[in-house]
C-alpha positions as a printed NumPy array, in Angstrom:
array([[108.815, 123.669,  82.463],
       [108.006, 120.345,  83.035],
       [109.926, 119.123,  85.994],
       [112.393, 117.14 ,  85.763],
       [112.893, 113.245,  85.94 ],
       [116.034, 110.943,  86.148],
       [115.379, 108.019,  83.256],
       [118.136, 105.934,  84.88 ],
       [118.16 , 102.338,  86.25 ],
       [119.962, 102.682,  89.931],
       [121.411, 100.011,  92.335],
       [118.311, 100.705,  94.359],
       [115.917, 100.106,  91.938],
       [116.731,  96.425,  91.226],
       [116.215,  93.359,  93.312],
       [119.497,  91.237,  94.266],
       [118.495,  90.453,  97.675],
       [118.682,  86.724,  97.776],
       [115.671,  86.76 , 100.623],
       [113.62 ,  89.267,  98.738],
       [113.853,  86.821,  95.785],
       [112.875,  84.028,  97.483],
       [110.289,  85.556,  99.21 ],
       [108.985,  86.882,  95.051],
       [109.383,  83.061,  93.74 ],
       [108.481,  81.252,  97.355],
       [103.916,  82.021,  95.715],
       [101.304,  83.285,  97.848],
       [101.558,  87.139,  98.113],
       [102.834,  87.438,  94.139],
       [101.088,  87.391,  91.33 ],
       [102.059,  85.944,  87.572],
       [101.183,  87.546,  84.055],
       [102.546,  86.88 ,  80.04 ],
       [103.049,  89.692,  77.643],
       [104.099,  86.711,  75.152],
       [107.809,  86.695,  75.239],
       [107.882,  87.744,  78.631],
       [106.4  ,  87.789,  81.89 ],
       [106.116,  89.345,  85.052],
       [105.9  ,  88.054,  88.507],
       [105.113,  90.764,  90.853],
       [104.4  ,  91.237,  94.647],
       [102.662,  94.133,  96.271],
       [103.58 ,  94.112, 100.33 ],
       [102.109,  96.461, 102.361],
       [105.167,  97.972, 105.492],
       [104.507,  98.713, 108.96 ],
       [107.244, 102.675, 108.149],
       [107.99 , 104.596, 105.511],
       [110.364, 102.282, 102.363],
       [114.242, 103.403, 102.384],
       [114.662, 103.07 ,  99.392],
       [113.43 , 102.509,  95.809],
       [109.438, 101.819,  96.031],
       [109.891,  99.546,  92.451],
       [112.16 ,  97.761,  92.553],
       [112.988,  94.894,  89.951],
       [114.872,  91.662,  88.597],
       [115.96 ,  90.266,  84.896],
       [116.672,  87.143,  84.429],
       [117.009,  85.015,  80.831],
       [117.104,  81.184,  81.466],
       [120.44 ,  79.349,  79.871],
       [117.786,  77.291,  78.231],
       [116.503,  79.783,  75.972],
       [120.009,  81.212,  74.723],
       [122.871,  78.415,  75.174],
       [125.004,  81.651,  74.341],
       [125.234,  84.509,  76.842],
       [125.648,  87.272,  74.759],
       [122.186,  87.023,  73.703],
       [121.23 ,  86.266,  77.106],
       [123.295,  90.284,  77.656],
       [121.67 ,  91.384,  74.837],
       [118.198,  89.78 ,  75.837],
       [118.201,  91.157,  79.802],
       [119.88 ,  95.084,  78.195],
       [116.617,  95.39 ,  75.904],
       [114.227,  94.332,  79.296],
       [116.272,  96.457,  81.396],
       [116.1  ,  99.686,  78.199],
       [112.599,  99.304,  78.278],
       [111.812,  99.171,  81.843],
       [114.501, 101.799,  82.517],
       [111.927, 103.396,  79.615],
       [108.026, 103.517,  80.654],
       [109.054, 103.214,  84.85 ],
       [107.294, 105.946,  85.513],
       [104.38 , 104.445,  84.301],
       [104.151, 102.8  ,  87.904],
       [106.365, 104.188,  90.18 ],
       [104.217, 107.3  ,  89.527],
       [100.724, 105.703,  90.848],
       [102.73 , 103.874,  94.412],
       [103.815, 107.414,  94.61 ],
       [101.422, 108.638,  96.932],
       [101.77 , 105.406,  99.207],
       [104.756, 105.725, 101.086],
       [104.416, 102.045, 103.315],
       [104.151, 100.359,  99.891],
       [106.357,  98.124,  98.418],
       [106.492,  96.673,  94.873],
       [109.114,  94.2  ,  93.648],
       [109.121,  92.723,  90.159],
       [110.558,  89.696,  88.286],
       [110.611,  89.813,  84.245],
       [111.695,  86.048,  82.884],
       [112.051,  85.828,  79.059],
       [110.144,  82.885,  77.553],
       [111.219,  82.888,  73.873],
       [114.049,  81.213,  72.5  ],
       [113.948,  83.735,  69.693],
       [115.914,  87.635,  69.762],
       [113.089,  90.729,  69.175],
       [113.837,  93.249,  68.289],
       [113.998,  96.021,  71.007],
       [110.864,  97.908,  69.566],
       [109.239,  94.536,  70.193],
       [110.032,  94.18 ,  74.593],
       [109.689,  97.511,  74.798],
       [105.783,  97.422,  74.006],
       [105.056,  94.071,  76.123],
       [107.542,  95.32 ,  78.873],
       [105.297,  99.148,  78.557],
       [102.004,  96.008,  78.272],
       [102.626,  94.535,  81.776],
       [103.749,  97.934,  83.282],
       [100.168,  99.044,  82.85 ],
       [ 98.681,  95.97 ,  84.311],
       [100.533,  95.82 ,  87.071],
       [ 99.812,  99.344,  87.739],
       [ 96.02 ,  98.354,  87.439],
       [ 96.005,  96.017,  90.019],
       [ 97.993,  98.516,  92.45 ]])
């Protein structure tokens, strides 16, 4: 029988700390890659002690200049979070053997048009696979 793995997205798996966000976007350690209509900024940190909580944390950003209406911005954010939730083990399995590694991911929407959920999921999956290969 296969091992049960929760398909949830908990609070610990989200980046909410201003310090962590600043560290992610202040260049230096972070890298970026795109799969239109998404761009991913990621940072791999090697810490001195094992990570408490989730080893992989995400942030989803849909700029107001892409969609003026919050309804559309929220829809895109939901699509990205759902795609990540379904494919997160691509990257979690990669860092699971290294307890001192923490990976921060930021998904940024680039397009000013809505996309189908299947397309968003394919793009998120492709970005996660590419990051997992580089770790």
